[in-house]
Amino acid sequence: MLKSNFTKKHLLKLLMENPDELISSKELALQTRISRQAIWKAVESLRSEGINIEAIPQKGYRLCSGKVESFSPSLISANIPEICPWGVDITLLNTVGSTQAYAKDFARKDCPDGTVFISTMQETGRGRRDRKWFSPPGGLYMSIVTRPRIAPSSLQLISLASALALRQALLETTSLSFDLKWPNDLLWKGKKLAGILSEASMEPDRIHFAVIGMGINVNIPESSMPSHLLSRSVSLQMILGREVDLTLLASQIIYSLFTEISLLESDDHEQLVRKYASCCTTLDREVEIHSDEGIEKGLAIDISSRGELVVKFPDMLKTYAAADVIHAPLCY
Ligand code: BTN
């Protein structure tokens, strides 16, 4: 297990500003306001994450340029823009059953807003409605703990905000625009690239925490995709024909999610819902709704101000807060 923290993030940022340049330990101590001995400890810890820092006795430290081969939590943290307070505490788990279960344990123990748990494989990944989530090596599986200051009645909007954030992060890092399927699947030409599971603990008037779990098929080659999933799932590697930098993608997701949740907290729900609706490929389609009430067929026409799906039936309109939706093929 590898962990980032405030000191390592700050130190790495300073070194990254001047790659290949020697910076004295006196200067680093001054900037980070920690002792030279604490700097040495932090440098050792950064090295154990695979970051190549050269130490020259009596002179200082230098970040050697070149790609960091390993997936490093401190590097993810250092790549997040300064205005974002999330992603200071990032835990990278080599083996984990589910980052979601792991994160919920920490959320119950009061870990701070914006704490992140990541893995590149899961043994027992879980999806919505308690389904299994296929989590082979090369995927990005992350769970982010947040303590949003919004009314519990707006909880569904967290799902929508998360989908928008993931879409934006993917656009920034790959230049690809994904469709959103209500409530929060990301699709490429109708095939699923990523899914989001948001779970919350709350009282009638307050959300204690929400854990936003994202599973993204990133560096998964077609040969690793089971045949039963190939007709409905896709990975970034399959779309782009190359691997994607997991560090940059993870940093961008954390930053985009912080931005969207902050907007949600600022009460501009209408803007969020309109933005979501404009990328949501479920709308204006015949859909099959699988919910606790059974299976129904109708026309998806809108997203309500609470983030529910509005479906038109011959004799009435119905709204759904939680359901599985199957898109009927579009007829032109
Ligand atoms: C879905 O059913 O579409 C949601 C899938 C969510 C999977 C993610 S992967 C990270 C986190 N850990 C889990 O076990 N599940 C979520």
mmCIF file of C-alpha atoms and ligand atoms in Angstrom:
data_model
loop_
_atom_site.group_PDB
_atom_site.id
_atom_site.type_symbol
_atom_site.label_atom_id
_atom_site.label_comp_id
_atom_site.label_asym_id
_atom_site.label_seq_id
_atom_site.Cartn_x
_atom_site.Cartn_y
_atom_site.Cartn_z
ATOM 1 C CA MET A 1 0.000 0.000 0.000
ATOM 2 C CA LEU A 2 1.311 3.486 -0.887
ATOM 3 C CA LYS A 3 -0.003 6.753 0.527
ATOM 4 C CA SER A 4 0.328 10.417 -0.316
ATOM 5 C CA ASN A 5 0.263 13.202 2.264
ATOM 6 C CA PHE A 6 0.474 16.986 2.402
ATOM 7 C CA THR A 7 4.259 17.141 2.902
ATOM 8 C CA LYS A 8 5.072 14.788 0.026
ATOM 9 C CA LYS A 9 2.648 16.607 -2.276
ATOM 10 C CA HIS A 10 4.175 20.005 -1.445
ATOM 11 C CA LEU A 11 7.760 18.769 -1.779
ATOM 12 C CA LEU A 12 7.101 16.982 -5.063
ATOM 13 C CA LYS A 13 5.381 20.062 -6.505
ATOM 14 C CA LEU A 14 8.466 22.171 -5.678
ATOM 15 C CA LEU A 15 10.762 19.642 -7.324
ATOM 16 C CA MET A 16 8.455 19.330 -10.348
ATOM 17 C CA GLU A 17 8.553 23.094 -10.904
ATOM 18 C CA ASN A 18 12.307 22.766 -11.591
ATOM 19 C CA PRO A 19 12.952 19.299 -13.024
ATOM 20 C CA ASP A 20 16.621 18.288 -13.289
ATOM 21 C CA GLU A 21 17.626 21.289 -11.167
ATOM 22 C CA LEU A 22 19.317 20.962 -7.841
ATOM 23 C CA ILE A 23 17.369 22.564 -5.000
ATOM 24 C CA SER A 24 19.094 22.942 -1.644
ATOM 25 C CA SER A 25 17.583 21.267 1.387
ATOM 26 C CA LYS A 26 17.694 24.676 3.094
ATOM 27 C CA GLU A 27 15.443 26.127 0.376
ATOM 28 C CA LEU A 28 13.092 23.137 0.485
ATOM 29 C CA ALA A 29 12.920 23.317 4.288
ATOM 30 C CA LEU A 30 12.101 27.021 4.070
ATOM 31 C CA GLN A 31 9.337 26.519 1.518
ATOM 32 C CA THR A 32 7.741 23.491 3.139
ATOM 33 C CA ARG A 33 8.314 24.687 6.722
ATOM 34 C CA ILE A 34 9.588 21.313 7.856
ATOM 35 C CA SER A 35 13.004 20.211 9.114
ATOM 36 C CA ARG A 36 15.739 18.945 6.797
ATOM 37 C CA GLN A 37 15.406 15.558 8.449
ATOM 38 C CA ALA A 38 11.673 15.503 7.664
ATOM 39 C CA ILE A 39 12.543 16.384 4.062
ATOM 40 C CA TRP A 40 14.915 13.449 3.861
ATOM 41 C CA LYS A 41 12.179 11.136 5.187
ATOM 42 C CA ALA A 42 9.661 12.475 2.667
ATOM 43 C CA VAL A 43 12.168 12.077 -0.194
ATOM 44 C CA GLU A 44 12.784 8.451 0.837
ATOM 45 C CA SER A 45 9.050 7.845 0.876
ATOM 46 C CA LEU A 46 8.626 9.447 -2.578
ATOM 47 C CA ARG A 47 11.392 7.208 -3.885
ATOM 48 C CA SER A 48 9.555 4.153 -2.596
ATOM 49 C CA GLU A 49 6.679 5.248 -4.856
ATOM 50 C CA GLY A 50 9.041 4.969 -7.848
ATOM 51 C CA ILE A 51 9.832 8.686 -8.157
ATOM 52 C CA ASN A 52 13.438 9.250 -9.142
ATOM 53 C CA ILE A 53 14.913 11.906 -6.827
ATOM 54 C CA GLU A 54 18.653 12.286 -6.630
ATOM 55 C CA ALA A 55 20.139 13.382 -3.309
ATOM 56 C CA ILE A 56 23.547 15.072 -3.387
ATOM 57 C CA PRO A 57 25.103 15.304 0.083
ATOM 58 C CA GLN A 58 25.559 18.909 1.342
ATOM 59 C CA LYS A 59 23.926 20.228 -1.855
ATOM 60 C CA GLY A 60 20.306 19.186 -2.106
ATOM 61 C CA TYR A 61 17.811 17.264 -4.191
ATOM 62 C CA ARG A 62 16.962 16.962 -7.839
ATOM 63 C CA LEU A 63 13.939 15.402 -9.564
ATOM 64 C CA CYS A 64 15.288 13.401 -12.491
ATOM 65 C CA SER A 65 13.119 13.863 -15.561
ATOM 66 C CA GLY A 66 11.713 10.844 -17.335
ATOM 67 C CA LYS A 67 8.522 8.933 -16.976
ATOM 68 C CA VAL A 68 7.659 7.505 -13.564
ATOM 69 C CA GLU A 69 6.968 3.861 -14.363
ATOM 70 C CA SER A 70 4.900 3.071 -11.302
ATOM 71 C CA PHE A 71 1.487 4.465 -10.416
ATOM 72 C CA SER A 72 2.277 6.871 -7.588
ATOM 73 C CA PRO A 73 -0.292 8.451 -5.233
ATOM 74 C CA SER A 74 1.976 11.448 -4.557
ATOM 75 C CA LEU A 75 2.296 12.111 -8.274
ATOM 76 C CA ILE A 76 -1.485 11.979 -8.668
ATOM 77 C CA SER A 77 -1.763 14.411 -5.760
ATOM 78 C CA ALA A 78 0.917 16.782 -7.109
ATOM 79 C CA ASN A 79 -0.840 16.953 -10.491
ATOM 80 C CA ILE A 80 -4.091 18.240 -8.983
ATOM 81 C CA PRO A 81 -4.449 22.041 -9.353
ATOM 82 C CA GLU A 82 -3.689 24.045 -6.217
ATOM 83 C CA ILE A 83 -7.251 25.365 -5.755
ATOM 84 C CA CYS A 84 -8.565 21.838 -5.199
ATOM 85 C CA PRO A 85 -8.294 20.665 -1.578
ATOM 86 C CA TRP A 86 -9.187 17.063 -2.463
ATOM 87 C CA GLY A 87 -6.692 14.319 -3.196
ATOM 88 C CA VAL A 88 -4.150 15.146 -0.505
ATOM 89 C CA ASP A 89 -4.777 11.759 1.146
ATOM 90 C CA ILE A 90 -4.627 9.152 -1.594
ATOM 91 C CA THR A 91 -4.159 5.473 -0.791
ATOM 92 C CA LEU A 92 -3.064 3.167 -3.590
ATOM 93 C CA LEU A 93 -3.973 -0.426 -2.780
ATOM 94 C CA ASN A 94 -2.118 -3.228 -4.565
ATOM 95 C CA THR A 95 -4.672 -5.826 -3.699
ATOM 96 C CA VAL A 96 -8.138 -5.050 -2.477
ATOM 97 C CA GLY A 97 -11.521 -6.710 -2.499
ATOM 98 C CA SER A 98 -13.345 -3.490 -3.321
ATOM 99 C CA THR A 99 -12.102 0.104 -2.993
ATOM 100 C CA GLN A 100 -15.724 0.994 -2.204
ATOM 101 C CA ALA A 101 -15.945 -1.240 0.882
ATOM 102 C CA TYR A 102 -12.492 -0.025 1.954
ATOM 103 C CA ALA A 103 -13.457 3.663 1.528
ATOM 104 C CA LYS A 104 -16.742 3.250 3.405
ATOM 105 C CA ASP A 105 -14.852 1.887 6.425
ATOM 106 C CA PHE A 106 -12.668 5.010 6.462
ATOM 107 C CA ALA A 107 -15.667 7.298 5.856
ATOM 108 C CA ARG A 108 -17.346 5.844 8.957
ATOM 109 C CA LYS A 109 -14.125 6.584 10.873
ATOM 110 C CA ASP A 110 -14.376 10.275 9.868
ATOM 111 C CA CYS A 111 -11.678 10.501 7.206
ATOM 112 C CA PRO A 112 -11.638 13.992 5.626
ATOM 113 C CA ASP A 113 -13.629 15.219 2.635
ATOM 114 C CA GLY A 114 -11.803 14.321 -0.583
ATOM 115 C CA THR A 115 -9.951 11.219 0.700
ATOM 116 C CA VAL A 116 -9.275 8.839 -2.186
ATOM 117 C CA PHE A 117 -8.738 5.071 -2.438
ATOM 118 C CA ILE A 118 -7.424 3.652 -5.714
ATOM 119 C CA SER A 119 -6.481 0.312 -7.168
ATOM 120 C CA THR A 120 -5.716 -1.032 -10.626
ATOM 121 C CA MET A 121 -7.479 -4.313 -9.886
ATOM 122 C CA GLN A 122 -10.146 -5.550 -7.491
ATOM 123 C CA GLU A 123 -10.932 -9.061 -6.322
ATOM 124 C CA THR A 124 -14.593 -8.476 -5.513
ATOM 125 C CA GLY A 125 -15.540 -5.252 -7.335
ATOM 126 C CA ARG A 126 -19.215 -4.386 -6.894
ATOM 127 C CA GLY A 127 -21.550 -2.464 -9.172
ATOM 128 C CA ARG A 128 -25.018 -0.975 -8.856
ATOM 129 C CA ARG A 129 -27.792 -3.264 -7.597
ATOM 130 C CA ASP A 130 -25.108 -5.460 -6.011
ATOM 131 C CA ARG A 131 -23.877 -6.807 -9.325
ATOM 132 C CA LYS A 132 -20.294 -7.971 -9.791
ATOM 133 C CA TRP A 133 -17.988 -5.382 -11.362
ATOM 134 C CA PHE A 134 -15.381 -6.969 -13.632
ATOM 135 C CA SER A 135 -12.106 -5.475 -12.339
ATOM 136 C CA PRO A 136 -9.090 -6.955 -14.161
ATOM 137 C CA PRO A 137 -5.572 -5.412 -13.977
ATOM 138 C CA GLY A 138 -5.203 -2.231 -16.032
ATOM 139 C CA GLY A 139 -8.520 -0.681 -15.034
ATOM 140 C CA LEU A 140 -8.874 2.337 -12.780
ATOM 141 C CA TYR A 141 -10.990 1.623 -9.728
ATOM 142 C CA MET A 142 -11.369 4.503 -7.334
ATOM 143 C CA SER A 143 -13.611 5.485 -4.443
ATOM 144 C CA ILE A 144 -13.717 9.068 -3.225
ATOM 145 C CA VAL A 145 -15.145 10.059 0.141
ATOM 146 C CA THR A 146 -17.022 13.331 0.169
ATOM 147 C CA ARG A 147 -19.073 15.163 2.777
ATOM 148 C CA PRO A 148 -21.286 17.348 0.592
ATOM 149 C CA ARG A 149 -23.224 20.202 2.146
ATOM 150 C CA ILE A 150 -26.446 19.513 0.277
ATOM 151 C CA ALA A 151 -29.918 18.393 1.343
ATOM 152 C CA PRO A 152 -30.526 14.618 1.334
ATOM 153 C CA SER A 153 -33.359 15.265 -1.135
ATOM 154 C CA SER A 154 -30.678 16.249 -3.705
ATOM 155 C CA LEU A 155 -28.691 13.044 -3.254
ATOM 156 C CA GLN A 156 -29.443 11.777 -6.762
ATOM 157 C CA LEU A 157 -27.722 14.880 -8.132
ATOM 158 C CA ILE A 158 -24.411 13.575 -6.757
ATOM 159 C CA SER A 159 -24.704 10.683 -9.217
ATOM 160 C CA LEU A 160 -25.316 13.068 -12.095
ATOM 161 C CA ALA A 161 -22.500 15.409 -11.015
ATOM 162 C CA SER A 162 -20.114 12.429 -10.786
ATOM 163 C CA ALA A 163 -20.980 11.283 -14.293
ATOM 164 C CA LEU A 164 -20.388 14.786 -15.650
ATOM 165 C CA ALA A 165 -17.075 15.006 -13.786
ATOM 166 C CA LEU A 166 -15.861 11.687 -15.162
ATOM 167 C CA ARG A 167 -16.936 12.683 -18.665
ATOM 168 C CA GLN A 168 -15.021 15.976 -18.358
ATOM 169 C CA ALA A 169 -11.898 14.243 -16.997
ATOM 170 C CA LEU A 170 -11.923 11.794 -19.909
ATOM 171 C CA LEU A 171 -12.381 14.639 -22.373
ATOM 172 C CA GLU A 172 -9.370 16.487 -20.876
ATOM 173 C CA THR A 173 -7.087 13.458 -20.868
ATOM 174 C CA THR A 174 -8.105 11.653 -24.076
ATOM 175 C CA SER A 175 -10.047 14.281 -26.113
ATOM 176 C CA LEU A 176 -12.871 11.723 -26.400
ATOM 177 C CA SER A 177 -16.499 12.747 -25.708
ATOM 178 C CA PHE A 178 -18.508 10.006 -24.043
ATOM 179 C CA ASP A 179 -22.298 9.714 -23.899
ATOM 180 C CA LEU A 180 -24.015 9.497 -20.540
ATOM 181 C CA LYS A 181 -26.647 6.864 -19.933
ATOM 182 C CA TRP A 182 -28.927 7.727 -17.026
ATOM 183 C CA PRO A 183 -28.035 7.768 -14.214
ATOM 184 C CA ASN A 184 -24.281 7.433 -14.542
ATOM 185 C CA ASP A 185 -22.875 5.067 -17.137
ATOM 186 C CA LEU A 186 -20.377 6.344 -19.702
ATOM 187 C CA LEU A 187 -20.860 4.891 -23.153
ATOM 188 C CA TRP A 188 -18.824 4.791 -26.350
ATOM 189 C CA LYS A 189 -20.957 3.959 -29.387
ATOM 190 C CA GLY A 190 -23.434 2.253 -27.073
ATOM 191 C CA LYS A 191 -20.813 0.188 -25.219
ATOM 192 C CA LYS A 192 -20.017 0.742 -21.541
ATOM 193 C CA LEU A 193 -16.652 2.275 -20.691
ATOM 194 C CA ALA A 194 -17.276 3.178 -17.052
ATOM 195 C CA GLY A 195 -19.796 2.893 -14.260
ATOM 196 C CA ILE A 196 -20.332 4.831 -11.057
ATOM 197 C CA LEU A 197 -21.699 3.655 -7.743
ATOM 198 C CA SER A 198 -22.575 6.436 -5.276
ATOM 199 C CA GLU A 199 -23.513 5.382 -1.774
ATOM 200 C CA ALA A 200 -24.373 7.646 1.137
ATOM 201 C CA SER A 201 -24.927 7.622 4.856
ATOM 202 C CA MET A 202 -27.403 10.225 6.055
ATOM 203 C CA GLU A 203 -29.984 11.456 8.535
ATOM 204 C CA PRO A 204 -33.301 13.012 7.460
ATOM 205 C CA ASP A 205 -31.729 16.475 7.292
ATOM 206 C CA ARG A 206 -28.032 15.836 6.673
ATOM 207 C CA ILE A 207 -25.683 13.743 4.548
ATOM 208 C CA HIS A 208 -22.836 12.356 6.693
ATOM 209 C CA PHE A 209 -20.841 11.195 3.717
ATOM 210 C CA ALA A 210 -21.134 9.939 0.197
ATOM 211 C CA VAL A 211 -18.655 7.499 -1.309
ATOM 212 C CA ILE A 212 -18.384 7.841 -5.070
ATOM 213 C CA GLY A 213 -16.969 4.694 -6.659
ATOM 214 C CA MET A 214 -15.831 4.793 -10.267
ATOM 215 C CA GLY A 215 -14.800 1.816 -12.350
ATOM 216 C CA ILE A 216 -13.172 2.721 -15.664
ATOM 217 C CA ASN A 217 -11.949 0.267 -18.293
ATOM 218 C CA VAL A 218 -8.638 1.953 -19.096
ATOM 219 C CA ASN A 219 -5.644 -0.164 -20.110
ATOM 220 C CA ILE A 220 -7.532 -3.381 -20.719
ATOM 221 C CA PRO A 221 -6.770 -5.012 -24.072
ATOM 222 C CA GLU A 222 -9.546 -6.698 -26.024
ATOM 223 C CA SER A 223 -7.902 -10.084 -25.315
ATOM 224 C CA SER A 224 -8.524 -9.616 -21.560
ATOM 225 C CA MET A 225 -12.206 -8.831 -21.988
ATOM 226 C CA PRO A 226 -14.421 -11.906 -21.450
ATOM 227 C CA SER A 227 -16.445 -12.783 -24.541
ATOM 228 C CA HIS A 228 -19.780 -12.209 -22.778
ATOM 229 C CA LEU A 229 -18.737 -8.579 -22.094
ATOM 230 C CA LEU A 230 -17.243 -7.790 -25.498
ATOM 231 C CA SER A 231 -20.601 -7.032 -27.116
ATOM 232 C CA ARG A 232 -21.465 -4.410 -24.486
ATOM 233 C CA SER A 233 -18.170 -3.158 -22.955
ATOM 234 C CA VAL A 234 -15.183 -1.243 -24.243
ATOM 235 C CA SER A 235 -11.892 0.079 -22.828
ATOM 236 C CA LEU A 236 -9.871 3.220 -23.569
ATOM 237 C CA GLN A 237 -7.068 1.024 -24.901
ATOM 238 C CA MET A 238 -9.504 -0.618 -27.323
ATOM 239 C CA ILE A 239 -10.764 2.774 -28.539
ATOM 240 C CA LEU A 240 -7.408 4.563 -28.776
ATOM 241 C CA GLY A 241 -5.117 1.656 -29.640
ATOM 242 C CA ARG A 242 -2.668 2.749 -26.945
ATOM 243 C CA GLU A 243 -2.348 2.884 -23.174
ATOM 244 C CA VAL A 244 -3.495 5.927 -21.194
ATOM 245 C CA ASP A 245 -1.558 7.573 -18.349
ATOM 246 C CA LEU A 246 -3.441 6.490 -15.216
ATOM 247 C CA THR A 247 -1.810 9.210 -13.076
ATOM 248 C CA LEU A 248 -3.061 12.077 -15.223
ATOM 249 C CA LEU A 249 -6.498 10.533 -15.552
ATOM 250 C CA ALA A 250 -6.841 9.976 -11.787
ATOM 251 C CA SER A 251 -5.691 13.570 -11.020
ATOM 252 C CA GLN A 252 -8.153 14.980 -13.517
ATOM 253 C CA ILE A 253 -11.040 12.893 -12.133
ATOM 254 C CA ILE A 254 -10.408 14.096 -8.576
ATOM 255 C CA TYR A 255 -10.225 17.726 -9.712
ATOM 256 C CA SER A 256 -13.325 17.519 -11.940
ATOM 257 C CA LEU A 257 -15.322 15.779 -9.229
ATOM 258 C CA PHE A 258 -14.375 18.453 -6.697
ATOM 259 C CA THR A 259 -15.454 21.146 -9.187
ATOM 260 C CA GLU A 260 -18.842 19.538 -9.904
ATOM 261 C CA ILE A 261 -19.640 18.811 -6.232
ATOM 262 C CA SER A 262 -18.688 22.410 -5.328
ATOM 263 C CA LEU A 263 -21.123 23.666 -7.971
ATOM 264 C CA LEU A 264 -23.776 21.397 -6.506
ATOM 265 C CA GLU A 265 -23.110 22.854 -3.054
ATOM 266 C CA SER A 266 -23.435 26.370 -4.471
ATOM 267 C CA ASP A 267 -27.070 25.450 -5.234
ATOM 268 C CA ASP A 268 -26.976 25.839 -8.998
ATOM 269 C CA HIS A 269 -28.885 22.598 -9.557
ATOM 270 C CA GLU A 270 -30.643 23.796 -12.677
ATOM 271 C CA GLN A 271 -27.353 24.384 -14.491
ATOM 272 C CA LEU A 272 -26.117 20.924 -13.499
ATOM 273 C CA VAL A 273 -29.297 19.217 -14.678
ATOM 274 C CA ARG A 274 -29.282 21.073 -18.032
ATOM 275 C CA LYS A 275 -25.602 20.284 -18.603
ATOM 276 C CA TYR A 276 -26.242 16.641 -17.767
ATOM 277 C CA ALA A 277 -29.314 16.448 -20.032
ATOM 278 C CA SER A 278 -27.312 17.810 -22.965
ATOM 279 C CA CYS A 279 -24.906 14.820 -22.791
ATOM 280 C CA CYS A 280 -27.498 12.220 -21.799
ATOM 281 C CA THR A 281 -28.208 9.786 -24.583
ATOM 282 C CA THR A 282 -31.132 8.214 -22.667
ATOM 283 C CA LEU A 283 -33.372 11.183 -23.497
ATOM 284 C CA ASP A 284 -35.757 11.117 -26.469
ATOM 285 C CA ARG A 285 -35.495 7.344 -26.641
ATOM 286 C CA GLU A 286 -37.753 4.394 -26.089
ATOM 287 C CA VAL A 287 -36.488 2.763 -22.911
ATOM 288 C CA GLU A 288 -37.177 -0.335 -20.881
ATOM 289 C CA ILE A 289 -37.205 0.489 -17.178
ATOM 290 C CA HIS A 290 -36.332 -2.258 -14.689
ATOM 291 C CA SER A 291 -37.276 -1.097 -11.200
ATOM 292 C CA ASP A 292 -38.808 -2.492 -8.003
ATOM 293 C CA GLU A 293 -42.164 -2.088 -9.750
ATOM 294 C CA GLY A 294 -41.204 -4.501 -12.528
ATOM 295 C CA ILE A 295 -40.430 -3.868 -16.216
ATOM 296 C CA GLU A 296 -42.076 -0.974 -18.093
ATOM 297 C CA LYS A 297 -41.571 0.503 -21.568
ATOM 298 C CA GLY A 298 -41.871 4.213 -22.299
ATOM 299 C CA LEU A 299 -40.261 7.275 -23.820
ATOM 300 C CA ALA A 300 -37.562 8.989 -21.713
ATOM 301 C CA ILE A 301 -38.265 12.695 -22.088
ATOM 302 C CA ASP A 302 -36.487 14.658 -19.376
ATOM 303 C CA ILE A 303 -34.398 14.848 -16.204
ATOM 304 C CA SER A 304 -36.210 16.375 -13.207
ATOM 305 C CA SER A 305 -34.659 19.073 -11.010
ATOM 306 C CA ARG A 306 -33.839 16.286 -8.516
ATOM 307 C CA GLY A 307 -32.026 14.226 -11.152
ATOM 308 C CA GLU A 308 -34.804 11.670 -11.691
ATOM 309 C CA LEU A 309 -35.591 10.259 -15.129
ATOM 310 C CA VAL A 310 -38.965 11.432 -16.474
ATOM 311 C CA VAL A 311 -40.655 8.814 -18.653
ATOM 312 C CA LYS A 312 -43.774 9.269 -20.759
ATOM 313 C CA PHE A 313 -46.301 6.429 -21.020
ATOM 314 C CA PRO A 314 -49.449 6.542 -23.198
ATOM 315 C CA ASP A 315 -51.578 7.673 -20.255
ATOM 316 C CA MET A 316 -49.173 9.298 -17.779
ATOM 317 C CA LEU A 317 -45.711 10.618 -16.861
ATOM 318 C CA LYS A 318 -43.603 8.842 -14.233
ATOM 319 C CA THR A 319 -40.316 9.786 -12.562
ATOM 320 C CA TYR A 320 -37.683 7.280 -11.469
ATOM 321 C CA ALA A 321 -34.996 7.941 -8.861
ATOM 322 C CA ALA A 322 -33.418 4.486 -9.090
ATOM 323 C CA ALA A 323 -33.821 1.972 -11.873
ATOM 324 C CA ASP A 324 -31.946 0.125 -14.587
ATOM 325 C CA VAL A 325 -32.572 1.472 -18.032
ATOM 326 C CA ILE A 326 -32.190 -0.380 -21.311
ATOM 327 C CA HIS A 327 -32.002 1.770 -24.411
ATOM 328 C CA ALA A 328 -34.018 0.655 -27.405
ATOM 329 C CA PRO A 329 -32.013 1.080 -30.618
ATOM 330 C CA LEU A 330 -32.486 4.469 -32.299
ATOM 331 C CA CYS A 331 -34.500 4.384 -35.549
ATOM 332 C CA TYR A 332 -33.635 7.062 -38.118
HETATM 333 C C1 BTN B 1 -22.028 0.141 -12.118
HETATM 334 O O1 BTN B 1 -22.701 -0.836 -11.775
HETATM 335 O O2 BTN B 1 -22.097 0.570 -13.269
HETATM 336 C C2 BTN B 1 -21.134 0.842 -11.122
HETATM 337 C C3 BTN B 1 -19.781 0.225 -11.042
HETATM 338 C C4 BTN B 1 -18.895 0.872 -10.002
HETATM 339 C C5 BTN B 1 -17.587 0.135 -9.844
HETATM 340 C C6 BTN B 1 -16.648 0.875 -8.950
HETATM 341 S S1 BTN B 1 -14.986 0.336 -9.163
HETATM 342 C C7 BTN B 1 -14.496 1.250 -7.773
HETATM 343 C C8 BTN B 1 -15.549 1.015 -6.729
HETATM 344 N N1 BTN B 1 -15.305 -0.244 -6.063
HETATM 345 C C9 BTN B 1 -16.288 -1.129 -6.273
HETATM 346 O O3 BTN B 1 -16.338 -2.280 -5.803
HETATM 347 N N2 BTN B 1 -17.223 -0.587 -7.054
HETATM 348 C C10 BTN B 1 -16.890 0.752 -7.453
#
